[in-house]
Amino acid sequence: SDILLDGFYEPIVQDPIRKSGKGGGLAIFINKRVCSPENIENFVPYQNSETVYHTSGEFQFVKIHNCKGLNKTKVLVNIYRSPSENVDKFIDALDDVLRSLDRHKSKQTLLTGDLNIDLIKFSNDCHCQNLISVFEKYGLVQLVSRPTRVTDHSATLIDHVYTNDVVNDLPQISDLAKFILYADDA
């Protein structure tokens, strides 16, 4: 891997699905204080990995078994939707992915990603409303309420963080938000 962070295991990298060779790909960095390396597992929650999930967005799945402080399994999902991909098809694919994760609903689940859907426009954008409705259907709550990408000309909330366990995840979001903002500036 080209990027290593002090105090973190080597990133779990998923190659981009785009055929153009430009952009895409996902990575999850796990802090060494969270678990031992043998407790980290890549997994695919659905049977056929060549389905619509990989044509409308990119999804990466990791389980952390015996997560320190929880003493149970935590499910991490990293998501990316290219701004050029159809939003309705992405939301349909996301609904399928979340349905396949529903059997893990007793586990603490954290979904993060650059969805390129600006939640600041929620009150007058049906895509935002449909997206939030899909997450709520599976008991997931959006934790970020302020812009994650700020320029001289705009402020958008396109980097999302969802959880089914607000009590345990909210304290960790401050560090995650700092990383998202840093990564966007790179």
mmCIF file of C-alpha atoms in Angstrom:
data_model
loop_
_atom_site.group_PDB
_atom_site.id
_atom_site.type_symbol
_atom_site.label_atom_id
_atom_site.label_comp_id
_atom_site.label_asym_id
_atom_site.label_seq_id
_atom_site.Cartn_x
_atom_site.Cartn_y
_atom_site.Cartn_z
ATOM 1 C CA SER A 1 0.000 0.000 0.000
ATOM 2 C CA ASP A 2 1.192 3.521 -0.768
ATOM 3 C CA ILE A 3 -0.388 5.098 2.309
ATOM 4 C CA LEU A 4 0.458 3.994 5.831
ATOM 5 C CA LEU A 5 -0.703 5.786 8.980
ATOM 6 C CA ASP A 6 1.063 5.565 12.337
ATOM 7 C CA GLY A 7 -0.931 3.480 14.800
ATOM 8 C CA PHE A 8 -3.064 1.842 12.072
ATOM 9 C CA TYR A 9 -2.866 -1.518 10.334
ATOM 10 C CA GLU A 10 -2.071 -1.528 6.641
ATOM 11 C CA PRO A 11 -5.268 -0.410 4.883
ATOM 12 C CA ILE A 12 -7.776 -2.882 3.537
ATOM 13 C CA VAL A 13 -7.951 -1.805 -0.096
ATOM 14 C CA GLN A 14 -10.597 -2.551 -2.689
ATOM 15 C CA ASP A 15 -9.688 -1.827 -6.294
ATOM 16 C CA PRO A 16 -11.882 0.543 -8.289
ATOM 17 C CA ILE A 17 -14.723 -0.890 -10.315
ATOM 18 C CA ARG A 18 -14.552 1.802 -12.969
ATOM 19 C CA LYS A 19 -13.257 0.621 -16.302
ATOM 20 C CA SER A 20 -11.931 4.099 -17.172
ATOM 21 C CA GLY A 21 -9.059 3.706 -14.715
ATOM 22 C CA LYS A 22 -9.763 7.163 -13.315
ATOM 23 C CA GLY A 23 -10.722 7.490 -9.652
ATOM 24 C CA GLY A 24 -12.619 5.068 -7.498
ATOM 25 C CA GLY A 25 -11.438 2.377 -5.156
ATOM 26 C CA LEU A 26 -11.953 2.177 -1.417
ATOM 27 C CA ALA A 27 -9.780 1.762 1.676
ATOM 28 C CA ILE A 28 -10.486 1.178 5.347
ATOM 29 C CA PHE A 29 -7.874 1.997 7.977
ATOM 30 C CA ILE A 30 -8.285 0.276 11.358
ATOM 31 C CA ASN A 31 -6.569 1.624 14.430
ATOM 32 C CA LYS A 32 -4.368 -0.947 16.165
ATOM 33 C CA ARG A 33 -6.039 -0.120 19.511
ATOM 34 C CA VAL A 34 -9.387 -1.421 18.187
ATOM 35 C CA CYS A 35 -8.510 -5.099 17.732
ATOM 36 C CA SER A 36 -5.855 -7.663 16.882
ATOM 37 C CA PRO A 37 -5.190 -8.229 13.175
ATOM 38 C CA GLU A 38 -6.653 -11.746 13.228
ATOM 39 C CA ASN A 39 -10.024 -10.247 14.237
ATOM 40 C CA ILE A 40 -10.364 -8.292 10.977
ATOM 41 C CA GLU A 41 -12.414 -9.981 8.241
ATOM 42 C CA ASN A 42 -13.332 -8.843 4.728
ATOM 43 C CA PHE A 43 -16.747 -10.163 3.763
ATOM 44 C CA VAL A 44 -19.466 -9.872 1.141
ATOM 45 C CA PRO A 45 -22.982 -9.874 2.610
ATOM 46 C CA TYR A 46 -24.758 -10.975 -0.562
ATOM 47 C CA GLN A 47 -24.513 -14.105 -2.680
ATOM 48 C CA ASN A 48 -23.646 -12.789 -6.141
ATOM 49 C CA SER A 49 -20.981 -10.073 -6.111
ATOM 50 C CA GLU A 50 -21.436 -9.392 -9.852
ATOM 51 C CA THR A 51 -24.862 -7.794 -9.420
ATOM 52 C CA VAL A 52 -26.163 -4.226 -9.626
ATOM 53 C CA TYR A 53 -24.328 -3.329 -6.398
ATOM 54 C CA HIS A 54 -21.118 -2.893 -8.350
ATOM 55 C CA THR A 55 -22.540 -0.948 -11.257
ATOM 56 C CA SER A 56 -24.175 1.887 -9.340
ATOM 57 C CA GLY A 57 -21.711 2.394 -6.512
ATOM 58 C CA GLU A 58 -18.751 0.888 -4.730
ATOM 59 C CA PHE A 59 -19.240 -0.978 -1.447
ATOM 60 C CA GLN A 60 -16.584 -2.411 0.878
ATOM 61 C CA PHE A 61 -17.404 -4.580 3.904
ATOM 62 C CA VAL A 62 -15.270 -5.424 6.946
ATOM 63 C CA LYS A 63 -16.105 -7.120 10.242
ATOM 64 C CA ILE A 64 -14.088 -6.485 13.367
ATOM 65 C CA HIS A 65 -14.601 -9.399 15.754
ATOM 66 C CA ASN A 66 -14.167 -8.860 19.508
ATOM 67 C CA CYS A 67 -13.864 -5.125 19.013
ATOM 68 C CA LYS A 68 -12.191 -3.667 22.120
ATOM 69 C CA GLY A 69 -14.616 -1.807 24.352
ATOM 70 C CA LEU A 70 -17.610 -3.582 22.780
ATOM 71 C CA ASN A 71 -16.647 -7.228 23.186
ATOM 72 C CA LYS A 72 -18.707 -7.999 20.090
ATOM 73 C CA THR A 73 -18.507 -7.758 16.310
ATOM 74 C CA LYS A 74 -18.647 -4.403 14.539
ATOM 75 C CA VAL A 75 -19.550 -4.158 10.844
ATOM 76 C CA LEU A 76 -17.884 -1.413 8.784
ATOM 77 C CA VAL A 77 -19.173 -0.435 5.356
ATOM 78 C CA ASN A 78 -17.312 1.993 3.122
ATOM 79 C CA ILE A 79 -19.298 3.441 0.204
ATOM 80 C CA TYR A 80 -18.511 5.553 -2.841
ATOM 81 C CA ARG A 81 -20.889 6.863 -5.501
ATOM 82 C CA SER A 82 -19.393 8.696 -8.440
ATOM 83 C CA PRO A 83 -21.172 11.986 -9.195
ATOM 84 C CA SER A 84 -21.717 10.669 -12.738
ATOM 85 C CA GLU A 85 -23.687 7.594 -11.576
ATOM 86 C CA ASN A 86 -27.493 7.643 -11.594
ATOM 87 C CA VAL A 87 -28.717 8.538 -8.088
ATOM 88 C CA ASP A 88 -31.934 6.481 -8.263
ATOM 89 C CA LYS A 89 -30.048 3.342 -9.353
ATOM 90 C CA PHE A 90 -27.534 3.913 -6.547
ATOM 91 C CA ILE A 91 -30.302 4.231 -3.937
ATOM 92 C CA ASP A 92 -31.888 1.005 -5.254
ATOM 93 C CA ALA A 93 -28.523 -0.777 -5.031
ATOM 94 C CA LEU A 94 -27.973 0.636 -1.537
ATOM 95 C CA ASP A 95 -31.388 -0.686 -0.472
ATOM 96 C CA ASP A 96 -30.371 -4.167 -1.724
ATOM 97 C CA VAL A 97 -27.045 -3.954 0.126
ATOM 98 C CA LEU A 98 -28.714 -2.843 3.368
ATOM 99 C CA ARG A 99 -31.303 -5.625 3.034
ATOM 100 C CA SER A 100 -28.453 -8.142 2.734
ATOM 101 C CA LEU A 101 -26.853 -6.628 5.854
ATOM 102 C CA ASP A 102 -30.109 -6.887 7.802
ATOM 103 C CA ARG A 103 -29.102 -10.305 9.164
ATOM 104 C CA HIS A 104 -26.247 -8.465 10.932
ATOM 105 C CA LYS A 105 -28.562 -5.899 12.572
ATOM 106 C CA SER A 106 -27.694 -7.097 16.082
ATOM 107 C CA LYS A 107 -24.082 -6.054 15.412
ATOM 108 C CA GLN A 108 -22.933 -2.479 15.773
ATOM 109 C CA THR A 109 -22.809 -1.154 12.194
ATOM 110 C CA LEU A 110 -21.048 1.939 10.881
ATOM 111 C CA LEU A 111 -21.416 3.032 7.250
ATOM 112 C CA THR A 112 -19.260 5.849 5.912
ATOM 113 C CA GLY A 113 -18.623 7.228 2.510
ATOM 114 C CA ASP A 114 -18.568 9.845 -0.164
ATOM 115 C CA LEU A 115 -22.046 9.458 -1.592
ATOM 116 C CA ASN A 116 -21.994 12.701 -3.597
ATOM 117 C CA ILE A 117 -25.545 13.432 -2.475
ATOM 118 C CA ASP A 118 -25.690 16.792 -0.700
ATOM 119 C CA LEU A 119 -27.782 16.378 2.449
ATOM 120 C CA ILE A 120 -27.850 20.143 2.985
ATOM 121 C CA LYS A 121 -30.465 20.140 0.197
ATOM 122 C CA PHE A 122 -32.651 17.647 2.102
ATOM 123 C CA SER A 123 -35.744 19.852 2.412
ATOM 124 C CA ASN A 124 -36.153 20.290 -1.354
ATOM 125 C CA ASP A 125 -34.311 17.346 -2.952
ATOM 126 C CA CYS A 126 -36.158 14.048 -3.430
ATOM 127 C CA HIS A 127 -32.869 12.110 -3.805
ATOM 128 C CA CYS A 128 -31.776 13.221 -0.327
ATOM 129 C CA GLN A 129 -35.158 12.341 1.113
ATOM 130 C CA ASN A 130 -35.189 8.911 -0.565
ATOM 131 C CA LEU A 131 -31.651 8.186 0.617
ATOM 132 C CA ILE A 132 -32.445 9.019 4.250
ATOM 133 C CA SER A 133 -35.670 6.981 4.036
ATOM 134 C CA VAL A 134 -33.716 3.909 2.907
ATOM 135 C CA PHE A 135 -31.228 4.233 5.767
ATOM 136 C CA GLU A 136 -34.038 4.808 8.303
ATOM 137 C CA LYS A 137 -35.859 1.706 7.026
ATOM 138 C CA TYR A 138 -32.889 -0.329 8.311
ATOM 139 C CA GLY A 139 -32.546 1.564 11.613
ATOM 140 C CA LEU A 140 -29.527 3.635 10.551
ATOM 141 C CA VAL A 141 -29.126 7.278 11.578
ATOM 142 C CA GLN A 142 -26.988 9.934 9.842
ATOM 143 C CA LEU A 143 -24.536 11.446 12.345
ATOM 144 C CA VAL A 144 -23.016 14.336 10.383
ATOM 145 C CA SER A 145 -25.078 17.509 10.165
ATOM 146 C CA ARG A 146 -22.539 20.087 8.987
ATOM 147 C CA PRO A 147 -20.777 20.506 5.639
ATOM 148 C CA THR A 148 -17.911 18.098 5.002
ATOM 149 C CA ARG A 149 -16.618 19.839 1.891
ATOM 150 C CA VAL A 150 -16.180 23.598 2.038
ATOM 151 C CA THR A 151 -14.717 25.774 -0.718
ATOM 152 C CA ASP A 152 -14.665 29.513 -1.339
ATOM 153 C CA HIS A 153 -17.887 29.126 -3.342
ATOM 154 C CA SER A 154 -19.848 26.308 -1.695
ATOM 155 C CA ALA A 155 -20.422 24.092 1.315
ATOM 156 C CA THR A 156 -21.789 20.571 0.876
ATOM 157 C CA LEU A 157 -22.522 17.559 3.043
ATOM 158 C CA ILE A 158 -21.575 14.762 0.646
ATOM 159 C CA ASP A 159 -19.535 12.637 3.089
ATOM 160 C CA HIS A 160 -21.982 10.619 5.163
ATOM 161 C CA VAL A 161 -21.739 8.593 8.389
ATOM 162 C CA TYR A 162 -24.600 6.282 9.446
ATOM 163 C CA THR A 163 -24.919 4.016 12.464
ATOM 164 C CA ASN A 164 -27.371 1.774 14.238
ATOM 165 C CA ASP A 165 -25.676 2.589 17.573
ATOM 166 C CA VAL A 166 -25.529 6.344 18.192
ATOM 167 C CA VAL A 167 -24.463 5.947 21.840
ATOM 168 C CA ASN A 168 -21.228 4.117 20.983
ATOM 169 C CA ASP A 169 -20.431 5.708 17.606
ATOM 170 C CA LEU A 170 -21.046 9.406 18.260
ATOM 171 C CA PRO A 171 -17.864 9.959 20.337
ATOM 172 C CA GLN A 172 -15.768 8.428 17.507
ATOM 173 C CA ILE A 173 -17.227 10.639 14.769
ATOM 174 C CA SER A 174 -15.141 13.696 15.638
ATOM 175 C CA ASP A 175 -11.919 11.910 14.612
ATOM 176 C CA LEU A 176 -13.589 10.377 11.551
ATOM 177 C CA ALA A 177 -14.847 13.781 10.388
ATOM 178 C CA LYS A 178 -11.336 15.214 10.714
ATOM 179 C CA PHE A 179 -9.990 12.387 8.549
ATOM 180 C CA ILE A 180 -12.710 12.855 5.906
ATOM 181 C CA LEU A 181 -11.984 16.562 5.710
ATOM 182 C CA TYR A 182 -8.241 15.928 5.506
ATOM 183 C CA ALA A 183 -8.673 13.304 2.797
ATOM 184 C CA ASP A 184 -10.883 15.610 0.706
ATOM 185 C CA ASP A 185 -8.236 18.337 0.829
ATOM 186 C CA ALA A 186 -5.487 16.001 -0.407
#
